[in-house]
XYZ file of C-alpha atoms in Angstrom:
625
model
C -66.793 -7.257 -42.949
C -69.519 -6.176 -45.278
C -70.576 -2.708 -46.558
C -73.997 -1.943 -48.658
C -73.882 1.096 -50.813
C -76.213 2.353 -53.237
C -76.026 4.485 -55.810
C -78.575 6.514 -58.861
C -75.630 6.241 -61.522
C -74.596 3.197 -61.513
C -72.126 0.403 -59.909
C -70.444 1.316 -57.056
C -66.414 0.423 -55.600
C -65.358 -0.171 -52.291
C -62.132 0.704 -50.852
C -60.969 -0.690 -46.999
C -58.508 0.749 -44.858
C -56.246 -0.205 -43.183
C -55.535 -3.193 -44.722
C -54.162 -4.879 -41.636
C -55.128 -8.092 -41.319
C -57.383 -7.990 -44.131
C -57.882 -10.644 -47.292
C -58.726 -7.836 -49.596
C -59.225 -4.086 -49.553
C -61.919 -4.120 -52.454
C -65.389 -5.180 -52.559
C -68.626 -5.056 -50.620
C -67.392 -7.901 -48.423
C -63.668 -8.364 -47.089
C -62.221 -11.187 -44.283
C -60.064 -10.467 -41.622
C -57.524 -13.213 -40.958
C -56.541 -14.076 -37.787
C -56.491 -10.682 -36.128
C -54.717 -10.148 -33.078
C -55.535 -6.741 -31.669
C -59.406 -4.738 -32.078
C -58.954 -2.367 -35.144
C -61.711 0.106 -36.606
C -61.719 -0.139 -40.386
C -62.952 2.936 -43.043
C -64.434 1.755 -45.804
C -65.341 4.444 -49.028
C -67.985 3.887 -51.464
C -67.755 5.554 -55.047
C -70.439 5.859 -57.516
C -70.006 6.027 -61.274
C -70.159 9.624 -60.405
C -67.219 9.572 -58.859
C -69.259 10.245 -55.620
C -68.128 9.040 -52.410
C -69.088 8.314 -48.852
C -67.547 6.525 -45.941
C -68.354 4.403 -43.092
C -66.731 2.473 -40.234
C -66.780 -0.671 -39.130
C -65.158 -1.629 -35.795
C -63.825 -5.008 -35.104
C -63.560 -6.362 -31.708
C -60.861 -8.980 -30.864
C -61.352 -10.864 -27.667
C -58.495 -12.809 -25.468
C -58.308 -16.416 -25.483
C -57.726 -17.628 -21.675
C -54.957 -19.119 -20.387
C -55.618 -22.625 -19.152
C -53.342 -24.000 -16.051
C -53.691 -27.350 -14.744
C -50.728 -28.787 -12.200
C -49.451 -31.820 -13.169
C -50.180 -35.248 -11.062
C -48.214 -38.145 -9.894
C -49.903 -41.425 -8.726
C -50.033 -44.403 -8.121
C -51.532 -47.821 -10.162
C -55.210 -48.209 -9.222
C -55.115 -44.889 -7.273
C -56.926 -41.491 -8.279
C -56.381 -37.586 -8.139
C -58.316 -35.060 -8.595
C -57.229 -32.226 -11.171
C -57.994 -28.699 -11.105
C -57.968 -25.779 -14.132
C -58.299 -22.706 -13.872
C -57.590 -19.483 -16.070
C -61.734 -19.809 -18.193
C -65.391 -20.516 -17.523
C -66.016 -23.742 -18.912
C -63.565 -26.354 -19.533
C -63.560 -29.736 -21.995
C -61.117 -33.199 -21.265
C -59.843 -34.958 -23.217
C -59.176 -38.101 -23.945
C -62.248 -39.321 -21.771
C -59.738 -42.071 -20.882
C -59.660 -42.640 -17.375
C -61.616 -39.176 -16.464
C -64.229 -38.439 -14.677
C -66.251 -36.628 -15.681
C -65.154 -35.211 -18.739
C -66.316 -31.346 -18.142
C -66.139 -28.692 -15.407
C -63.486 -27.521 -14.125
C -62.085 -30.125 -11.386
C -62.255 -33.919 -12.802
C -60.890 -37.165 -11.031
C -58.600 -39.236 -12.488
C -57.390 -42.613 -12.429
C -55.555 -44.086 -15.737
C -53.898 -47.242 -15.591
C -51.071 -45.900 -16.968
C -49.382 -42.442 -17.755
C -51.452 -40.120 -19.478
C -51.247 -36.527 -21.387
C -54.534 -34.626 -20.928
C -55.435 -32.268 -23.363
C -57.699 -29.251 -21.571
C -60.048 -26.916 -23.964
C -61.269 -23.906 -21.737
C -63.719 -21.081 -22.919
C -64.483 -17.812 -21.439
C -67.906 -15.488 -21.884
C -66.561 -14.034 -25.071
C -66.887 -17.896 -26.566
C -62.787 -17.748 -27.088
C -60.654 -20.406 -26.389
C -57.409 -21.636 -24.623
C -55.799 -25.106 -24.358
C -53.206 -26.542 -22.861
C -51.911 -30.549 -21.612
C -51.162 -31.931 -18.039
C -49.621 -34.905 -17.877
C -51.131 -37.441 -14.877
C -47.761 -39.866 -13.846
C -48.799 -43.170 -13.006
C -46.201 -44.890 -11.212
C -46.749 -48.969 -10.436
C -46.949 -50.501 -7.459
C -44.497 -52.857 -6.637
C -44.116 -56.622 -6.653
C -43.373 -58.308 -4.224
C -41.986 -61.637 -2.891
C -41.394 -63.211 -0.011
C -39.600 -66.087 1.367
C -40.658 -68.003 4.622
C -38.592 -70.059 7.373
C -39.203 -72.824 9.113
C -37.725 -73.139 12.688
C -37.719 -75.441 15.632
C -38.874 -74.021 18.682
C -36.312 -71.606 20.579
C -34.550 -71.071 16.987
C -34.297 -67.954 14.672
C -33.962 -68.095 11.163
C -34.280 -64.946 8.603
C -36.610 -64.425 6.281
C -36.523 -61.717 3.248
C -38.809 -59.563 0.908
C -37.575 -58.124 -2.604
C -39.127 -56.498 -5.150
C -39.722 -52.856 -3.404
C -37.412 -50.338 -1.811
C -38.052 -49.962 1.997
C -40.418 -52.727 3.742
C -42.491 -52.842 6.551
C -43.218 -55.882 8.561
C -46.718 -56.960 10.543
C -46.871 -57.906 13.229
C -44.011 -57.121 15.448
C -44.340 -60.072 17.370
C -41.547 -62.640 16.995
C -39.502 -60.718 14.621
C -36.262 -57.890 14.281
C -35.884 -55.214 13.329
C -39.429 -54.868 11.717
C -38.227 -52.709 9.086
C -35.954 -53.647 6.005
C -35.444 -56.079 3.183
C -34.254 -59.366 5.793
C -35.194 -59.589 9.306
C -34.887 -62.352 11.855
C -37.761 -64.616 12.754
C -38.022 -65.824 16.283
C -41.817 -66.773 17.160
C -42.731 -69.158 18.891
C -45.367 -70.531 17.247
C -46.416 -70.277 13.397
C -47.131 -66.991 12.552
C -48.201 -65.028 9.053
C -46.541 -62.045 8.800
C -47.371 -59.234 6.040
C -44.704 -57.144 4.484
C -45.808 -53.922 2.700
C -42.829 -52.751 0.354
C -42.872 -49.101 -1.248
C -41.133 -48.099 -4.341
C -41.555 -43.977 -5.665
C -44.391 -43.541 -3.084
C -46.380 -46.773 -4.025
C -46.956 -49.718 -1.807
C -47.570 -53.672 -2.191
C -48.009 -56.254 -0.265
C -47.465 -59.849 -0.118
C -47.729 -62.241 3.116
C -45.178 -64.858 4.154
C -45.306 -68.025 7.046
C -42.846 -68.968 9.448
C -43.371 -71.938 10.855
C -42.496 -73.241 14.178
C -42.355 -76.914 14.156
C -43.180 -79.057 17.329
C -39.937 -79.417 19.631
C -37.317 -81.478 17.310
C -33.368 -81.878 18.846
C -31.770 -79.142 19.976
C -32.351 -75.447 20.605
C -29.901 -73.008 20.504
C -29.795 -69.290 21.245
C -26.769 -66.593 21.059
C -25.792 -63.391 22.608
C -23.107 -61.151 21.043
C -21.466 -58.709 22.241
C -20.632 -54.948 21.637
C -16.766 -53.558 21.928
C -14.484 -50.995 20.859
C -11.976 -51.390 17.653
C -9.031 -53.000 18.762
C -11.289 -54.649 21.883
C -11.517 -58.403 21.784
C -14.979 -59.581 21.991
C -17.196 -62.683 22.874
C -20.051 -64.580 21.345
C -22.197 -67.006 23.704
C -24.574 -69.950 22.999
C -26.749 -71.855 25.012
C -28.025 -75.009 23.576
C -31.060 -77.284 24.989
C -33.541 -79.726 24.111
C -32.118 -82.715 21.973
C -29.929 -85.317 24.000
C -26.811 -83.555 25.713
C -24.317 -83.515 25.631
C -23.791 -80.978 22.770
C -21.100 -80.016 20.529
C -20.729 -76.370 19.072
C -19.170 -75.594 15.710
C -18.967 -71.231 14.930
C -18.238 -70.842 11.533
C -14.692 -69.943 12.084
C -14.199 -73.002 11.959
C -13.853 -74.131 15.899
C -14.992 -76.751 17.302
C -15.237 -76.539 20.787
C -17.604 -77.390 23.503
C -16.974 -74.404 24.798
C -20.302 -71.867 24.584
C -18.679 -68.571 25.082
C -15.504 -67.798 22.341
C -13.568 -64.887 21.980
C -13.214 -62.883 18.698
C -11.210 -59.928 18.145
C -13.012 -58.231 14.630
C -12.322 -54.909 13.463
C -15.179 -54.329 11.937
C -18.845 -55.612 13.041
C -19.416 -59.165 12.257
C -21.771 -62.123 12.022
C -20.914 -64.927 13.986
C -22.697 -68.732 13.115
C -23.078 -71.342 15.294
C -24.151 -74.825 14.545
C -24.823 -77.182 18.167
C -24.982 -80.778 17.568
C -26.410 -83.119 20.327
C -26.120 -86.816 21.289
C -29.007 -88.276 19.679
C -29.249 -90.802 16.733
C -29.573 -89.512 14.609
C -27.542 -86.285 15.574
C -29.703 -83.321 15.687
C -28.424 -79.904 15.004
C -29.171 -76.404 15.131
C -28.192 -73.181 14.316
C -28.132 -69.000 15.400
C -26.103 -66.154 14.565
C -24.172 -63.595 17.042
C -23.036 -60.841 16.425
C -19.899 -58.774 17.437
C -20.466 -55.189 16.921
C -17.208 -53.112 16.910
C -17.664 -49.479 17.389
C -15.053 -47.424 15.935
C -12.963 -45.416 18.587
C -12.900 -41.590 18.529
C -10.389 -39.861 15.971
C -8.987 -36.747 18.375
C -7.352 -33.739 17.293
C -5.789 -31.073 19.183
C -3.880 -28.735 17.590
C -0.385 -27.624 18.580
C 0.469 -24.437 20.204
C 3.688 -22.323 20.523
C 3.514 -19.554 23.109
C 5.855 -17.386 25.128
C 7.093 -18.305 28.471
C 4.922 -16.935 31.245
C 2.055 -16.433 29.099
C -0.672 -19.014 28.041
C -2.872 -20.780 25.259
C -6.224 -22.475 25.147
C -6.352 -26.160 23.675
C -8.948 -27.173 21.999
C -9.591 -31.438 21.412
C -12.275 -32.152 18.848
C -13.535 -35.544 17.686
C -14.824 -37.292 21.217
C -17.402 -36.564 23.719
C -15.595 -35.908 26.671
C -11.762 -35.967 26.982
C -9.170 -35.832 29.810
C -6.066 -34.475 29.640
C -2.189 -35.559 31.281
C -0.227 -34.615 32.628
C -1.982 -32.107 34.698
C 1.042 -29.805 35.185
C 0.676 -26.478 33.696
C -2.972 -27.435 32.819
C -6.245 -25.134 34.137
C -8.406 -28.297 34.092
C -7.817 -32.278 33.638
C -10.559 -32.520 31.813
C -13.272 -30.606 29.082
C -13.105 -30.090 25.555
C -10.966 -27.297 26.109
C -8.577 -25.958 28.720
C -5.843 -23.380 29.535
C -2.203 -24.368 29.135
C 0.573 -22.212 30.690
C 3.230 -24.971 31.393
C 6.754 -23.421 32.035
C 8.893 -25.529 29.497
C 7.715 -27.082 26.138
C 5.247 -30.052 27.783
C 3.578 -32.900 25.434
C 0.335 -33.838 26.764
C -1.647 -36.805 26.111
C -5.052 -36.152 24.993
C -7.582 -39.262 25.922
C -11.189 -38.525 24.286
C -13.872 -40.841 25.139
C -16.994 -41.150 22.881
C -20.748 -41.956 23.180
C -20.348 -45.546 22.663
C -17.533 -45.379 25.248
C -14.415 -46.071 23.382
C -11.099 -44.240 23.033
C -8.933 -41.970 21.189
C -5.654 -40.636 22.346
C -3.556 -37.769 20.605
C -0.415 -35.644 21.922
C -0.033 -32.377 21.563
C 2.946 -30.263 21.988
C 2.753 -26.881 23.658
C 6.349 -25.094 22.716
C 6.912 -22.602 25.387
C 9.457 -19.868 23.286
C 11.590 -18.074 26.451
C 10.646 -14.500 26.889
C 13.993 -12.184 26.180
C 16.159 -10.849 29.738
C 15.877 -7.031 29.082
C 18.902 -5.322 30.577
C 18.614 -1.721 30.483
C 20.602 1.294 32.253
C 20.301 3.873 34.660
C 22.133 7.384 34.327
C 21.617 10.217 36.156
C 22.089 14.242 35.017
C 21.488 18.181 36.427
C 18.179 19.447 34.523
C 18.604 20.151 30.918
C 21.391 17.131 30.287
C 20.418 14.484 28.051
C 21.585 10.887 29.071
C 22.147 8.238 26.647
C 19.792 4.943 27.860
C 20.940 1.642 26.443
C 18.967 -2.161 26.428
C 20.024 -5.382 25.493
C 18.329 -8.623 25.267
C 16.086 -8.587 22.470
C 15.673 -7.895 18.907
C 13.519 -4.849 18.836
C 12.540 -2.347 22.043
C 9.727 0.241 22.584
C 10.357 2.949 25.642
C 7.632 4.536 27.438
C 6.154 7.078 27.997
C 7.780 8.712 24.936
C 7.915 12.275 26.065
C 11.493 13.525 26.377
C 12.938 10.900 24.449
C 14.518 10.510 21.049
C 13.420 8.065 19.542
C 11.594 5.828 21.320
C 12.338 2.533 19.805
C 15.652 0.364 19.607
C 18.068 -0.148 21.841
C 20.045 2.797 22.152
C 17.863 5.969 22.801
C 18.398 9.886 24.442
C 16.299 10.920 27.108
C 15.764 14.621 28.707
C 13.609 14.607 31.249
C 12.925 17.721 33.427
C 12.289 15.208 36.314
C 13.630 12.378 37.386
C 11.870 9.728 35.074
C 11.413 5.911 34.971
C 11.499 4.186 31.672
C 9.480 1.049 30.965
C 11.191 -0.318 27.880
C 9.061 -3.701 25.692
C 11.845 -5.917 23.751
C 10.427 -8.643 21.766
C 12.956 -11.145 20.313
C 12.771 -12.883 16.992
C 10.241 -15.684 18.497
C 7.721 -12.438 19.105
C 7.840 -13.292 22.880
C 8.323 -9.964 25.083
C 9.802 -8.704 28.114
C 10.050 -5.732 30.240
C 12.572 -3.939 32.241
C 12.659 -0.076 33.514
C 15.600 2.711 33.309
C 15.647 5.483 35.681
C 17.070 8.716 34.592
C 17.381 10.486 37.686
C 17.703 13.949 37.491
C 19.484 16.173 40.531
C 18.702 19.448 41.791
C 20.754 22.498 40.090
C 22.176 24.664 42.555
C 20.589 28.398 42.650
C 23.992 30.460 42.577
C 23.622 33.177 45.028
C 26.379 35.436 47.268
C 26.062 38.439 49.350
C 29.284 41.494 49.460
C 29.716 43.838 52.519
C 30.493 46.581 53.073
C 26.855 47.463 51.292
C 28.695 50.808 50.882
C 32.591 50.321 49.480
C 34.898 53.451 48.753
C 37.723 54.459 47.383
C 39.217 54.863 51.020
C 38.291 51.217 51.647
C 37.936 49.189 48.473
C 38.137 45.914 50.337
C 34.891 43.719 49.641
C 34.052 40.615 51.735
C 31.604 37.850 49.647
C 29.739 35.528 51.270
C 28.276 32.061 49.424
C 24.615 32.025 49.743
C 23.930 29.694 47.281
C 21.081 26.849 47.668
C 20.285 23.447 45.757
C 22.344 20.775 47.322
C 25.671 20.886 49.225
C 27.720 23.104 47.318
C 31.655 21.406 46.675
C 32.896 24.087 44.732
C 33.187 27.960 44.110
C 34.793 29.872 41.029
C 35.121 33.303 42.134
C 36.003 36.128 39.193
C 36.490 39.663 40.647
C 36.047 41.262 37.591
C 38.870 43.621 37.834
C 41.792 44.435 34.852
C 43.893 41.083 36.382
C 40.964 38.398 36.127
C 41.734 38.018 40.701
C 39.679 35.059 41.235
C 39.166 32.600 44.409
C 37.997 28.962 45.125
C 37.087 28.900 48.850
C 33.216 29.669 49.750
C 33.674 32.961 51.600
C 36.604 35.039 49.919
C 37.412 39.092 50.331
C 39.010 40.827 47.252
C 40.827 44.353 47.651
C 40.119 46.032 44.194
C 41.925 49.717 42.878
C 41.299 52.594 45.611
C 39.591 54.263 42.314
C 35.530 54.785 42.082
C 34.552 52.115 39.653
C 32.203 49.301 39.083
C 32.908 45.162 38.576
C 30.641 42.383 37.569
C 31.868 39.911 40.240
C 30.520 36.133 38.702
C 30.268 33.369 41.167
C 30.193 29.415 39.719
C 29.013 26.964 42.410
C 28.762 23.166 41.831
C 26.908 20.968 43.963
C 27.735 17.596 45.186
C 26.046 15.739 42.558
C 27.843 18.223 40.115
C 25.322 20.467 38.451
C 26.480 24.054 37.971
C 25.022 27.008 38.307
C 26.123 31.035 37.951
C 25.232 34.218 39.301
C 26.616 37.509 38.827
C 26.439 40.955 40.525
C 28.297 44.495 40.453
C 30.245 45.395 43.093
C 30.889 49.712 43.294
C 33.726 51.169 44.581
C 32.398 54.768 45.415
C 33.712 58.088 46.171
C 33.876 59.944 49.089
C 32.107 63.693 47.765
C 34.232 66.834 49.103
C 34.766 69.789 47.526
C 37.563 72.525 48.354
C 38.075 76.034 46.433
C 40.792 78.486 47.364
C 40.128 82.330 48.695
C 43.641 83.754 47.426
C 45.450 82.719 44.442
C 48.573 84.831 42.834
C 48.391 85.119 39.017
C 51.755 86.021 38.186
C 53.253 83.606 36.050
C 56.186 81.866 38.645
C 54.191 78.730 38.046
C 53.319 79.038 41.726
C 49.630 79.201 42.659
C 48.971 81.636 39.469
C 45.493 79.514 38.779
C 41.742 79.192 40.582
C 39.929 75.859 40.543
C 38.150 73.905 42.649
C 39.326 70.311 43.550
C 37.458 67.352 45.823
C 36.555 64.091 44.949
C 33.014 62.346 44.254
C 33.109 64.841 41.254
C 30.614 64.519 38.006
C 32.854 65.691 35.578
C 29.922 66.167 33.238
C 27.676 68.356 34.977
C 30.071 71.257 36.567
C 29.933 75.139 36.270
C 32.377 77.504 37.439
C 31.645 81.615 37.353
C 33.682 84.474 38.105
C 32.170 87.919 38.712
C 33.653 91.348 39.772
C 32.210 93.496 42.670
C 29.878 94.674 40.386
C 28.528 91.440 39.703
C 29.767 91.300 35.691
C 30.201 87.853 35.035
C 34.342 88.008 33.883
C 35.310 83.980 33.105
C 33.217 80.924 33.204
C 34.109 77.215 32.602
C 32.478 74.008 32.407
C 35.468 71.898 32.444
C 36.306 70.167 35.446
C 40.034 70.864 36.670
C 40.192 74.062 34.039
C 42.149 77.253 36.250
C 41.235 80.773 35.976
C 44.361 82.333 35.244
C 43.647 85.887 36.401
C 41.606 87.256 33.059
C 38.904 88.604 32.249
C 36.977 88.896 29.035
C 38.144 85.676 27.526
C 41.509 86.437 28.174
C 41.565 89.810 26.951
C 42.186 91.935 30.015
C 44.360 91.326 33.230
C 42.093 91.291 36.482
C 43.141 93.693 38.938
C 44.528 92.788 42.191
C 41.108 92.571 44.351
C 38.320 89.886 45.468
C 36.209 89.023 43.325
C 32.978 86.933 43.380
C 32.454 82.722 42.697
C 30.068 80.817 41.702
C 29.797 76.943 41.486
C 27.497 74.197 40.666
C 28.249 70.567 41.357
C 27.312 67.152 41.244
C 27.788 64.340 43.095
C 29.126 61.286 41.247
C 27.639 58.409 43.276
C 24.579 59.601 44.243
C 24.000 62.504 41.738
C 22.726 65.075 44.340
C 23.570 68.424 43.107
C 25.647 71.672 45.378
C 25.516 75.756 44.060
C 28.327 77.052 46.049
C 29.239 81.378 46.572
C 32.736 82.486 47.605
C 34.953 85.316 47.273
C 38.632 84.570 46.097
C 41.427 87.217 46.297
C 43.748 88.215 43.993
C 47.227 88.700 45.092
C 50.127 90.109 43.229
């Protein structure tokens, strides 16, 4: 950064600010060292004076672009094209293997691993760099080893030097894939094998020959079987001079072409066939045994209750069939339904794709279900009855409504009807059972009687009940009177005499039906009185104890609610009493003066007892001396 000042006395001084990123803050000219962000710097000129004036200088700092190049893999004497991206223009280096060595895609092909080094620049002329690294992996070497074969014969012939290999043409040879295969052509053939190692291939050729017909020919056939299946290897020999001889490199010698082997695993059988010739010629194939494995089943055991069921499931086949059947929803299938009666074992067979076997057992343990014994009882409405079970460890009643509690084995039920109990026990293997309790509940009688006479007196107190009671056949009767000596009766239809005196009893009659509920009903019986009512017209007050009193007399009477007046023949009331069975003795005035022989004037009211009607009676009554 550079400032210019001038001045008319004298040298000038600078001063910069801020002094971020700045060499110096003094002088005309000042460097800013590696700045990172665009900053505006003052910069103030003095003059001897001591004058001053400013100015600002701005500083622009462009970003550098990011470079990105993915990394390559190839192989030797192969090529790939590279790509960056993040400027405008772009520089490679080293040159080594590029092409060309600018621009922004390149191709390249270096005989051996290289690091790249990438210079991009964008408009502001900044810079950015980075490396990608270009893998060269080799191609592989490889080798091969022919075979030479009589006509008719086989003989195997490998590659090495790469990982998986590829053989051309098919013709003559198997598998065509992998490091050895066998040769069988029939005439002498070149066959390439291309080998490839991290993605990279190579190539190499190999002959087999096939020489002109020279003793005996031999071919095999093996043979494929289960593990624990014997097997057989045969050979047919030809050409040569019969007859021949056949040695297999377990060691028989037989002249037998067909043997039987019993591997365990798959295995490679040799055979070596002499003929009759002189000299002897021989010959030799492989056979091969291959021993699939047999299926490993499972199934796994199940406990259930009796008269309930399970699913079995067999795993490790492709089909399976099961025995015995008994108990079974299917004989066969991966899985069935078992509901046997008693613990069963049943013999799993699984077959799999290759066709070879697997057996298992399983057990199905069938747990016996408890024997709930429960009892019935019977009541009148409003009894509780006491239900008992037996059988299992644990029990649940239903419906729960009127009982207390519901669980275990002894519970109290009150129904208002009769009810029937489903009780669940479940002994200590979990399995369940059911079994019901009825709680029947009898009608209660409705206690009812009728008396006659409707109207009893005094005169006739006798009453005559008669049962009316419903609710069953009634077996017995508990009659109380209700009078002072507790008379009661047990027939149905019993009369009771009661006192000859007006008065009322709560008669109570008890029935019980024939499946013994009870029930009660009580009503009053009334002995009423007969209303009469009798007053004398002469009475003789004179104190011989003889007739000296008026009163009235009768029965039926309210004692409460009786007047009695007396009045002279002038109609002056003289005595008066409310007292039932109270004489006039013959006074007057409240006793004060002595009524005078003559007749004199009554007056009465009265009311009945019984049916509280009310008499006013008017008489004349004499006095005689």
């Amino acid at each position: 950064l550079t400032a210019t000042g001038q001045s008319c006395s004298g040298a000038v001084t600078y001063a910069w600010s801020p002094s971020t990123f700045l060499s110096g803050t003094t002088g005309a000219t000042v460097t800013a060292v590696n700045p990172t962000t665009t900053t505006t710097y003052t910069v103030t000129v003095t003059n001897g004076s001591g004058q001053t004036a400013t100015a600002t200088a701005l500083l622009t700092v462009n970003p550098n672009p990011v470079i990105t190049v993915p990394p390559a893999t190839i192989c030797n004497n192969t090529s790939t094209i590279l790509t960056a991206s993040g400027a405008t223009t772009y520089t490679w280096s080293p040159a080594t293997g590029l092409s060309p060595t600018t621009g922004a895609t390149v191709t390249a092909n270096p005989t051996a691993t290289t690091t790249y080094t990438v210079t991009g620049s964008n408009p502001t002329g900044c810079t950015g760099v980075t490396t990608v690294i270009v893998t060269v992996n080799p191609k592989p070497v490889l080798t091969a080893t022919g075979a030479t074969i009589c006509p008719g014969a086989s003989a195997p012939i490998t590659a090495s030097g790469a990982t998986t290999y590829t053989w051309a043409p098919s013709t003559g040879i198997s598998p065509t894939t992998g490091a050895t295969v066998t040769a069988t052509s029939t005439v002498t053939t070149t066959y390439t094998v291309i080998g490839t190692t991290l993605g990279c291939t190579g190539s190499t050729t190999v002959v087999v020959t096939v020489l002109p017909p020279c003793g005996p020919v031999v071919s095999t056939t093996g043979s494929t079987v289960c593990n624990g299946i014997c097997g057989s290897v045969t050979s047919t020999a030809g050409g040569g001079t019969a007859p021949y001889t056949y040695l297999w490199n377990t060691g028989e010698t037989t002249s037998g072409m067909t043997p039987t082997a019993c591997p365990t695993v798959t295995t490679t059988y040799t055979v070596t066939v002499s003929d009759n010739s002189n000299p002897v010629g021989t010959a030799s194939a492989i056979a091969i045994i291959t021993v699939n494995p047999n299926p490993v089943v499972t199934v796994p055991a199940a406990t259930i209750c009796a008269r309930t069921s399970t699913t079995l499931t067999a795993s490790g086949a492709s089909t399976y069939t099961w025995s015995p059947i008994t108990g079974l929803s299917a004989g066969s299938g991966t899985t069935v339904t078992a509901n046997p009666v008693l613990t069963t074992t049943y013999i799993v067979v699984g077959t799999n794709s290759a066709g070879c076997t697997g057996s298992v057992t399983v057990i199905v343990t069938v747990n016996p279900a408890p024997i709930i014994i429960a009892n019935n009882d019977s009541g009148c409405p409003g009894d509780t009855a006491t239900l008992t079970a037996s059988g299992a460890a644990s029990y649940t009643w239903a419906p729960a409504k009127s009982l207390s509690p519901n669980t275990g084995a002894l519970v109290s039920a009150k129904p208002a009807v009769t009810t029937t109990y489903t009780i669940i026990g479940t002994n200590a293997n979990g399995c369940t059972a059911s079994a019901t309790s009825v709680v029947t509940i009898h009608p209660r009688p409705v206690a009812a009687f009728a008396s006659s006479p409707q109207l009893t007196t005094i005169f006739n107190p006798t009453v005559y009940f008669t049962d009316l009671s419903t609710g069953g056949t009634m077996v017995l009767w508990d009659w109380s009177f209700g009078d002072v000596t507790n008379s009661s009766s047990n027939i149905k239809n019993p009369s009771h005499t009661y006192p000859g005196v007006i008065a009322s009893y709560p008669v109570q009659l008890i029935v019980t039906n024939q499946f013994g509920c009870i029930d009660s009903v009580t009503h009053v019986v009334y002995i009423r009185g007969i209303f009469t009512f009798y007053i004398p017209n002469t009475f003789t007050p004179n104190n011989d104890d003889v007739n000296d009193g008026f009163m009235a007399k009768g029965t039926g009477i309210d004692e409460t609610d009786y007047d009695l007046w007396i009045f002279d023949r002038w109609g002056n009331l003289i005595w008066h009493t409310e007292i039932w069975g109270e004489a006039w003795d013959g006074k007057a005035n409240h006793g004060a003066d002595v009524a005078q022989i003559d007749t004199y004037v009554w007056k009465v009211h009265v009311k009945e007892k019984e049916t509280g009607a009310k008499h006013n009676y008017v008489g004349h009554v004499n006095i005689v001396k």
